[in-house]
Coordinates of C-alpha atoms and ligand atoms in Angstrom, one line a residue:
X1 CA 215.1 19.5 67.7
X2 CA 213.2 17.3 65.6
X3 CA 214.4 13.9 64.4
X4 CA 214.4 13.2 60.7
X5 CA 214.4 10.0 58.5
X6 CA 218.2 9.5 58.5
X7 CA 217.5 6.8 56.0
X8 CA 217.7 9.9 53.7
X9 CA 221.1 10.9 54.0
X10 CA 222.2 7.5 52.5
X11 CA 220.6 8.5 49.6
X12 CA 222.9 9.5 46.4
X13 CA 223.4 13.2 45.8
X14 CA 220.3 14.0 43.6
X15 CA 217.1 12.0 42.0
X16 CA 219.0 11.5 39.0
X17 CA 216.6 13.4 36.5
X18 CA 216.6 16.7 38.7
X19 CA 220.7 16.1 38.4
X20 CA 220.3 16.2 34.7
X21 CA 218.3 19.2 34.7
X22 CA 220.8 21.3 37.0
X23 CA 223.4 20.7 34.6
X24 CA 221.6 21.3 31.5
X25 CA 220.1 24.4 33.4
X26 CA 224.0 25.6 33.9
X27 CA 225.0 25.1 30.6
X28 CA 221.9 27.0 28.9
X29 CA 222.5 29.6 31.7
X30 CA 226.2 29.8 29.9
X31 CA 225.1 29.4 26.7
X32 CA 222.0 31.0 26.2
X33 CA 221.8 30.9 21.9
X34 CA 222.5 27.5 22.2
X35 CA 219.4 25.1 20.9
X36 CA 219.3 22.1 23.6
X37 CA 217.3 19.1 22.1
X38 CA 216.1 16.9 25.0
X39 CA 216.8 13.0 24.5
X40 CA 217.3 12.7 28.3
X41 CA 213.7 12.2 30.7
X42 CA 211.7 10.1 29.1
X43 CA 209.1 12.6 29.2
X44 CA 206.4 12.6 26.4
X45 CA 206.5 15.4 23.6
X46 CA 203.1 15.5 22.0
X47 CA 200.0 16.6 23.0
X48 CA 196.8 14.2 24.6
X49 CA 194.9 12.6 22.1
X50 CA 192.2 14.5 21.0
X51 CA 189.3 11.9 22.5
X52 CA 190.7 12.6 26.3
X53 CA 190.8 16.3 26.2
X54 CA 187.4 16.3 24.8
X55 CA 185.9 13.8 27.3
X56 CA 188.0 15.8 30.3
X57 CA 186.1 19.3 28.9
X58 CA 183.1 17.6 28.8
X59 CA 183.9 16.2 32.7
X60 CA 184.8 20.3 33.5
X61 CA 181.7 21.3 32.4
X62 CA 179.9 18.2 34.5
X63 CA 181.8 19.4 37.7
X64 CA 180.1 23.3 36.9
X65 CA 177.0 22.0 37.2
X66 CA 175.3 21.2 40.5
X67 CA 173.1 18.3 39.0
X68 CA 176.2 16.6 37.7
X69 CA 179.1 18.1 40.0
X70 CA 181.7 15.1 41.8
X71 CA 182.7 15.4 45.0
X72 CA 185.3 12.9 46.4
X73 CA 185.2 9.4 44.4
X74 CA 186.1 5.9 45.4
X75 CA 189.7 6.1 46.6
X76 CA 189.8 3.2 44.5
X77 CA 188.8 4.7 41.1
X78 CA 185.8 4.6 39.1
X79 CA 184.1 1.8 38.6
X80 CA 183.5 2.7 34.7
X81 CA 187.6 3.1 34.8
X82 CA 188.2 -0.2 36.2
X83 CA 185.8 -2.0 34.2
X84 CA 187.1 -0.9 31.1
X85 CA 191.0 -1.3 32.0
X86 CA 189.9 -4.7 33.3
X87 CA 188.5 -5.7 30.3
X88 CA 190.7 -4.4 27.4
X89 CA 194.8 -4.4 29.3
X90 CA 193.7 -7.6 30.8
X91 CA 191.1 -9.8 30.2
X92 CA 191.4 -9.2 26.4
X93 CA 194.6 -10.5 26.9
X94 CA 193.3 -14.0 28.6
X95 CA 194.5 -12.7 31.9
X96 CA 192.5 -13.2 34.9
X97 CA 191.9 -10.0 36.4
X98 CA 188.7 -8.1 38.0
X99 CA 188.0 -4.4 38.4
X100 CA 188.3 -4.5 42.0
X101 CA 192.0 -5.6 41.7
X102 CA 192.7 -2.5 40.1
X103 CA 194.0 0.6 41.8
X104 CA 193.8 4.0 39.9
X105 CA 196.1 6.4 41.2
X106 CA 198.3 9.1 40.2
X107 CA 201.4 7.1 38.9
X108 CA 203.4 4.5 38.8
X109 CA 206.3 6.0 39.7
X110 CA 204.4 6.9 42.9
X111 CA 202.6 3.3 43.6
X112 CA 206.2 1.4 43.0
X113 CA 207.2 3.7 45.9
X114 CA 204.3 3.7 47.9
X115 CA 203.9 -0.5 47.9
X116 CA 206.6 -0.4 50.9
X117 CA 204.1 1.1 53.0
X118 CA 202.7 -2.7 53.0
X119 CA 205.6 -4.5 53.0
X120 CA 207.8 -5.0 56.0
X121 CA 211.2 -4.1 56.2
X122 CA 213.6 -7.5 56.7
X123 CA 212.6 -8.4 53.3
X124 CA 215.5 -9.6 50.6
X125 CA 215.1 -7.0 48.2
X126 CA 216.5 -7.9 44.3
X127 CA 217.0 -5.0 41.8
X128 CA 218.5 -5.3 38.5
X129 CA 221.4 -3.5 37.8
X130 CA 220.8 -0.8 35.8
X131 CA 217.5 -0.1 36.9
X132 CA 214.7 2.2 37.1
X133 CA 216.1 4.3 39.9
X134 CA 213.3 4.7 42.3
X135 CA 213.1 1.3 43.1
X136 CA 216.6 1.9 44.7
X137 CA 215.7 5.4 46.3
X138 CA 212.2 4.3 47.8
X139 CA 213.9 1.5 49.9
X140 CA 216.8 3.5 50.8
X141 CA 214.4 5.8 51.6
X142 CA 212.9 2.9 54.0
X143 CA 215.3 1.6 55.8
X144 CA 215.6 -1.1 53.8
X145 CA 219.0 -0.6 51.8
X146 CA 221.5 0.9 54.6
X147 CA 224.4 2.6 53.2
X148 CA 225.8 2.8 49.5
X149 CA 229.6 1.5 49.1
X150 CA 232.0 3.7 47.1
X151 CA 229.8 2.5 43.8
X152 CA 226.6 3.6 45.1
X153 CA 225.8 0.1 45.8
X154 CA 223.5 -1.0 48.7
X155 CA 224.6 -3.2 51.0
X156 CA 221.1 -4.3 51.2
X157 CA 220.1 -5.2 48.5
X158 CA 221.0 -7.7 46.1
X159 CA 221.9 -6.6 42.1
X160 CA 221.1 -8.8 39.5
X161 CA 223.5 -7.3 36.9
X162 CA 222.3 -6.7 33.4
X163 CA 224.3 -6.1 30.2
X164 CA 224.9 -7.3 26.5
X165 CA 225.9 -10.7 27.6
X166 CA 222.4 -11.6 29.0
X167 CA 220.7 -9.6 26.5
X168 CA 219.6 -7.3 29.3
X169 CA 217.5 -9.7 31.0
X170 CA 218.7 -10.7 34.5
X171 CA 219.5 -14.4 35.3
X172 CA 217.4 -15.8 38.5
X173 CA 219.5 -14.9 41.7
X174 CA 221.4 -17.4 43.3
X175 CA 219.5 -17.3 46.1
X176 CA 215.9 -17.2 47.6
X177 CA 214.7 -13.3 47.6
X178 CA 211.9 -11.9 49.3
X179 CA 210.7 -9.3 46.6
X180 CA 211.8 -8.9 43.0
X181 CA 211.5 -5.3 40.5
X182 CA 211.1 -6.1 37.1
X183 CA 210.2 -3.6 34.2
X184 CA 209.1 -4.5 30.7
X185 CA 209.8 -3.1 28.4
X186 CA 213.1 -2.1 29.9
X187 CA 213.8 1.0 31.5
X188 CA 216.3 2.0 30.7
X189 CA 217.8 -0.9 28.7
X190 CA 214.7 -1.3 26.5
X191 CA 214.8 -4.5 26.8
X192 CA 211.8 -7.2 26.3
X193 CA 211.2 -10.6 28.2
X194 CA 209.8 -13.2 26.2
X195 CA 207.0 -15.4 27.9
X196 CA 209.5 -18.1 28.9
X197 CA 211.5 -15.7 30.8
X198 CA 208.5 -14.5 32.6
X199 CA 207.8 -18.3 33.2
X200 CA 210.8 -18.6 35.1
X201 CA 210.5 -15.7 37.2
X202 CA 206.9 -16.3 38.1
X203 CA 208.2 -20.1 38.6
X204 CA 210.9 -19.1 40.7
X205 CA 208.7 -17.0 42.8
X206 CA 205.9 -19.3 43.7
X207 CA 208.7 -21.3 44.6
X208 CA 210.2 -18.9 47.4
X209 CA 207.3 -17.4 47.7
X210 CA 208.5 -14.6 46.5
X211 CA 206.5 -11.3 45.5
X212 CA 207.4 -9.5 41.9
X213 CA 207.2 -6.3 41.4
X214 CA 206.3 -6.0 37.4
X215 CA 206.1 -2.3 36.2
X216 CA 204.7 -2.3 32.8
X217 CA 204.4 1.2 32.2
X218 CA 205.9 1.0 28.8
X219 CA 203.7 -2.2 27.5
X220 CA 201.9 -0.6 25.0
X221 CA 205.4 -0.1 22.8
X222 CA 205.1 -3.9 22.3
X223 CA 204.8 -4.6 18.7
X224 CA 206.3 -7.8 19.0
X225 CA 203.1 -10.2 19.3
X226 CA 204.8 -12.9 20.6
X227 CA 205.6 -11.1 23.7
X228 CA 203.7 -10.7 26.9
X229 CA 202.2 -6.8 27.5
X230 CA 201.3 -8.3 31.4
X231 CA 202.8 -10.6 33.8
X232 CA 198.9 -11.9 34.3
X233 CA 199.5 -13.5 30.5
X234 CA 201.7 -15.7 32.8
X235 CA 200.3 -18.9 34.5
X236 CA 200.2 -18.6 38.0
X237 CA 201.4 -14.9 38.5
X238 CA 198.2 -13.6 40.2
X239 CA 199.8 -15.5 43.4
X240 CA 202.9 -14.2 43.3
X241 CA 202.9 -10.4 41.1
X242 CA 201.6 -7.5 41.5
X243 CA 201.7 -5.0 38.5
X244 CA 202.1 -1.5 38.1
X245 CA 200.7 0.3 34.9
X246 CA 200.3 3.7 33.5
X247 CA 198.4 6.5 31.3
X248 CA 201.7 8.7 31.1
X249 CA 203.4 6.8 28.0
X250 CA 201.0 5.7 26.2
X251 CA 198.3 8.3 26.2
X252 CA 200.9 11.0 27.2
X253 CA 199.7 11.7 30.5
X254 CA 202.8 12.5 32.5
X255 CA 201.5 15.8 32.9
X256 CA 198.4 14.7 33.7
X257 CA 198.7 12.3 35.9
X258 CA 196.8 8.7 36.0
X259 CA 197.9 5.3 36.3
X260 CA 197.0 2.3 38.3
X261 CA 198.2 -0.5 40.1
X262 CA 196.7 -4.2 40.0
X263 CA 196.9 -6.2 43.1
X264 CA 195.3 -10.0 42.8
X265 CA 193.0 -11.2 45.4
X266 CA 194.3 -13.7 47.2
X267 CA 198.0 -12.5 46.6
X268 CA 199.6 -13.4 50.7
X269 CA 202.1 -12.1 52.8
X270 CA 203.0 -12.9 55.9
X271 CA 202.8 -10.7 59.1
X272 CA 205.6 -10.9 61.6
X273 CA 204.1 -14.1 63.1
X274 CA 203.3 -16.2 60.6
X275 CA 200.1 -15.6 59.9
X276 CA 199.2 -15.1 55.8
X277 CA 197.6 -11.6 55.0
X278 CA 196.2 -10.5 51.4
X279 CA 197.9 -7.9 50.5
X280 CA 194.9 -6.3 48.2
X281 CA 193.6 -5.6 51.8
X282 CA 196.7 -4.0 52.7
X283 CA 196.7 -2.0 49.6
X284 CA 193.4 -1.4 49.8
X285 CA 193.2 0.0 53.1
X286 CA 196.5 1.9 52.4
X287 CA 195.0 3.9 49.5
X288 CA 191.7 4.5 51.6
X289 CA 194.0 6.3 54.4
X290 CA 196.4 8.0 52.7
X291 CA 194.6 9.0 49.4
X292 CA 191.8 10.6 47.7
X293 CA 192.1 9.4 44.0
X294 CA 192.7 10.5 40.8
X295 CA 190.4 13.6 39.9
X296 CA 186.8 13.0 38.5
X297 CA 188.3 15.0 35.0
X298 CA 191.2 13.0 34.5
X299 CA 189.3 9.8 35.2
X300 CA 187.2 10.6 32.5
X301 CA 190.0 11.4 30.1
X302 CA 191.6 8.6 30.7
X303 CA 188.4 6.2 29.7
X304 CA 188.2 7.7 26.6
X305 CA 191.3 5.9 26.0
X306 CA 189.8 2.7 25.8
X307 CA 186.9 4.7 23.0
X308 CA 187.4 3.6 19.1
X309 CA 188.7 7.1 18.2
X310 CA 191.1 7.5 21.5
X311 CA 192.6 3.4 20.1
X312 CA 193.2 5.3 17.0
X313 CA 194.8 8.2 18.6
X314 CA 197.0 6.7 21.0
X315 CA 198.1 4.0 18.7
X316 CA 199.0 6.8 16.4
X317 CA 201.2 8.4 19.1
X318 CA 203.1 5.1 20.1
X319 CA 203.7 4.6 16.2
X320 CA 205.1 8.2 16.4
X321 CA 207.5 7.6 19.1
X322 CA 208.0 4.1 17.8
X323 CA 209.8 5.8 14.8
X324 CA 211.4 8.3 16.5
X325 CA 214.0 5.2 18.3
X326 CA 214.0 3.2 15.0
X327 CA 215.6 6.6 13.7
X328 CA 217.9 6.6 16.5
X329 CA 219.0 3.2 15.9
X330 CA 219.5 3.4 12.8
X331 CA 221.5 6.8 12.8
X332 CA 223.6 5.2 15.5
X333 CA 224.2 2.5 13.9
X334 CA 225.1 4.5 10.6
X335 CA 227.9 6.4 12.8
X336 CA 229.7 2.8 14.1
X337 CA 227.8 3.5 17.8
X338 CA 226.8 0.3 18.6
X339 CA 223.1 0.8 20.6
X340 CA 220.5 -1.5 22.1
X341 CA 216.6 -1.5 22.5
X342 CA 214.1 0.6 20.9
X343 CA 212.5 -1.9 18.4
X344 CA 209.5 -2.3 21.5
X345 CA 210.7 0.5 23.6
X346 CA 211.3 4.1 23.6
X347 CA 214.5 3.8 25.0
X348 CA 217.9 3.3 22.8
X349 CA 220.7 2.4 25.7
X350 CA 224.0 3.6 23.7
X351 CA 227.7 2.1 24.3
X352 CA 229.7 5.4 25.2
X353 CA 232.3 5.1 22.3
X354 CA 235.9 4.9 23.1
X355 CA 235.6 3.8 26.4
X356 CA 234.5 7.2 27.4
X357 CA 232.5 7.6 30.5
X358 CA 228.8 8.0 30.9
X359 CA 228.7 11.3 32.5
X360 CA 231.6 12.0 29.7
X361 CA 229.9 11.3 26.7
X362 CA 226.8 13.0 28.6
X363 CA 228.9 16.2 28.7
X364 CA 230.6 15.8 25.4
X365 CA 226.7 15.5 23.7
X366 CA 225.9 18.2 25.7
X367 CA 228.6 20.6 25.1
X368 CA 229.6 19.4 22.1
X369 CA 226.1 18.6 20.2
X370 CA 223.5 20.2 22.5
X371 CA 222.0 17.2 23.1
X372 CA 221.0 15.7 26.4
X373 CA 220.8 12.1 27.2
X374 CA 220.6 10.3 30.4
X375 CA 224.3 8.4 31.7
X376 CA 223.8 5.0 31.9
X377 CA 226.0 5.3 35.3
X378 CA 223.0 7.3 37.0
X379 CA 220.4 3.8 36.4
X380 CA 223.6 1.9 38.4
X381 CA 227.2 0.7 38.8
X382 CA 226.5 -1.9 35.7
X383 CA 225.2 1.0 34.0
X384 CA 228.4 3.0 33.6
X385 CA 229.8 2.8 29.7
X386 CA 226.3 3.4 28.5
X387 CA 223.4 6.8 27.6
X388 CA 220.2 6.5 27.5
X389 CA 218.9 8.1 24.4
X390 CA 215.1 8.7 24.6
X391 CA 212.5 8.8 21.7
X392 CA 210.2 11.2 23.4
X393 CA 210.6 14.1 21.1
X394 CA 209.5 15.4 17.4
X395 CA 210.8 14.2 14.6
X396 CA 212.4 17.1 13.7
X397 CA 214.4 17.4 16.9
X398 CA 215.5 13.6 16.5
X399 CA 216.4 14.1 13.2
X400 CA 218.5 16.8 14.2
X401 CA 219.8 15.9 17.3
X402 CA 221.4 12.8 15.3
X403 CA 222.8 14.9 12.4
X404 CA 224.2 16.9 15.3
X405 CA 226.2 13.9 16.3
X406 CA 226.8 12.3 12.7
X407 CA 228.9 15.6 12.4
X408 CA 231.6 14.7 15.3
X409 CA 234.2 12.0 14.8
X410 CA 233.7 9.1 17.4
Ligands
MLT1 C1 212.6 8.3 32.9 O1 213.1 9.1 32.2 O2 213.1 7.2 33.3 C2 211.2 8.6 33.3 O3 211.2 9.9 33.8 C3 210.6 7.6 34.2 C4 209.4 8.1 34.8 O4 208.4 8.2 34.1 O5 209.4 8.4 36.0

């Protein structure tokens, strides 16, 4: 019979948001008048800007006609992408990247999996605790956690706990790690780093040569100017970070699918004997194997991001969601809830009230207010005592979603 990846049965029960869903699936199948407002995935609400759906029709219409039809493109993505994310997420920003060190793909949930195809698997691998939970599943997934303890906690990996005490932004571990996830803005704390943090960590890693993993998918919900939207704006991070970025939250492409991933030339590893390897030709050659790019349409769409009118539009969207946590916040706040992030996040990270559980006061919002949020247990052990609240939604469902709870007594 044939031999699976047994890797995969150390894995917790369920991918935490499909979890979610079956439940919320039960309880509408048992309740079916019962209006369920979704706080939970941090799935956008609104539609695409007007500027990408117009430039993807046009890019339809392009691949109907034989004179301007696309076959396969560079694995790589367009070069007219990459110039233009190169120049306005990066170099607009003083940082030092080229469009050949960026990767368009399909997500970045996919490349923050897919980067442990280049790495090798005796690697020190440092997560925060709560974190972003693929991080966690992709190297159990590798071989490189072993099995969970009774708390879901890997034995191979090391947890740099997070919490209200540090602000949500992890301390530097207490010893030398091979490879370090970070993700600013938070998910799911909402967190920020200021530039000093960022200093340290990039510090830290050219120190132990160390490689960080910086997801960055939520950067454009940074109003703050003081804070860094890339860990490029950091001296001396192209030899030690590679970034992960996305169209899905800013643009609203979740459904659509585009994203990219920036690995600096000159960025080393080391192979099993020593010797130093770039990873960008790792990368490079990984993509160029196993995958074709993002389609010619969505490419397209995705450029006209970076047009005056799609600036407008998706600025207009963040502002949208934006508002939507500040209402959460401040509704919170109004009921005694005491609740963190969402000032340059979409995420509010609520403390359970009462010393209820997270999967408690995820079943009391549910049954209760017909409200779904994400435990705070399901990003980690450190997690537990805490919901996610997401802003992703209209305003009217916020609006009600929050009356719905002003109406229960804490
Ligand atoms: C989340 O809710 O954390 C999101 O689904 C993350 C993602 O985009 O994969």
């Amino acid at each position: 019979m044939v031999k699976i990846n047994d890797n995969y049965r150390h894995l917790k029960a369920g991918y935490l948001f499909p979890e979610i869903a079956r439940r919320v699936k039960a309880f509408a199948a048992a309740n079916p008048t019962a209006d369920i407002i979704r706080l939970g995935i941090g799935d956008v609400t609104e539609p695409l800007p007007p500027a990408c759906c117009e430039a993807m029709a046009k890019a339809v219409a392009e691949m109907g006609d034989r004179a301007t039809f696309q076959g396969y493109g560079p694995e790589q993505g367009y070069g007219w992408l990459r110039e233009k994310i190169a120049a306005h997420d990066f170099q607009a920003r003083g940082c030092d990247i080229h469009p050949d060190e960026i990767f368009v793909s399909d997500g970045s949930k996919c490349d923050s999996g897919n980067i442990l195809d280049i790495l090798g698997h005796d690697n020190t691998i440092a997560v925060t605790d709560p974190v972003y939970p693929v991080y966690v599943d992709t190297n159990v997934m590798a071989g490189n956690a072993g099995p969970a303890n009774e708390r879901g906690e890997y034995a191979g990996l090391v947890y740099l706990p997070i919490s209200a005490e540090n602000h949500f932004v992890a301390a530097l571990p207490d010893r030398p790690v091979d490879v370090v996830y970070l993700c600013f803005p938070n998910n799911p704390t909402g967190a920020t780093a200021t530039r000093e943090h960022l200093q340290a960590w990039v510090d830290y890693a050219r120190a132990h040569g160390t490689l960080l993993l910086f997801d960055a998918a939520y950067e454009a919900y940074i109003t703050d100017p003081s804070l860094p939207h890339s860990i490029y704006e950091i001296p001396g991070a192209r030899e030690c970070a590679i970034e992960f970025r996305s169209f899905s939250k800013n643009a609203g492409f979740t459904g659509t699918r585009c994203a990219l991933t920036v690995v600096p030339k000159g960025l080393m590893g080391q192979g099993a004997d020593g010797t130093p390897v770039e990873l960008w030709g790792l990368w490079n050659r990984r993509q160029s194997t196993k995958f074709n790019g993002v389609s010619y349409i969505v490419q397209r769409g995705a450029e006209a991001v970076y047009s005056e009118a799609g600036q407008a539009q998706v600025q207009a969207l963040i502002a949208f969601y934006l508002e939507n946590a500040r209402v959460l916040r401040e509704r919170l706040a109004a009921m005694g809830l005491t609740a963190y992030g969402g000032v340059n996040a979409p995420y509010v990270w609520v403390k359970t009230p009462g010393h209820l559980s997270s999967w408690d006061f995820f079943d009391k919002l549910l049954h209760q207010c017909h409200v779904v949020g994400t435990p705070g247990a399901g990003f980690g052990a450190a997690g537990e005592g805490y919901l996610r609240l997401s802003a992703f939604n209209s305003r009217e469902n916020v609006q009600q979603a929050m009356a719905r709870l002003a109406a229960i007594a804490w």
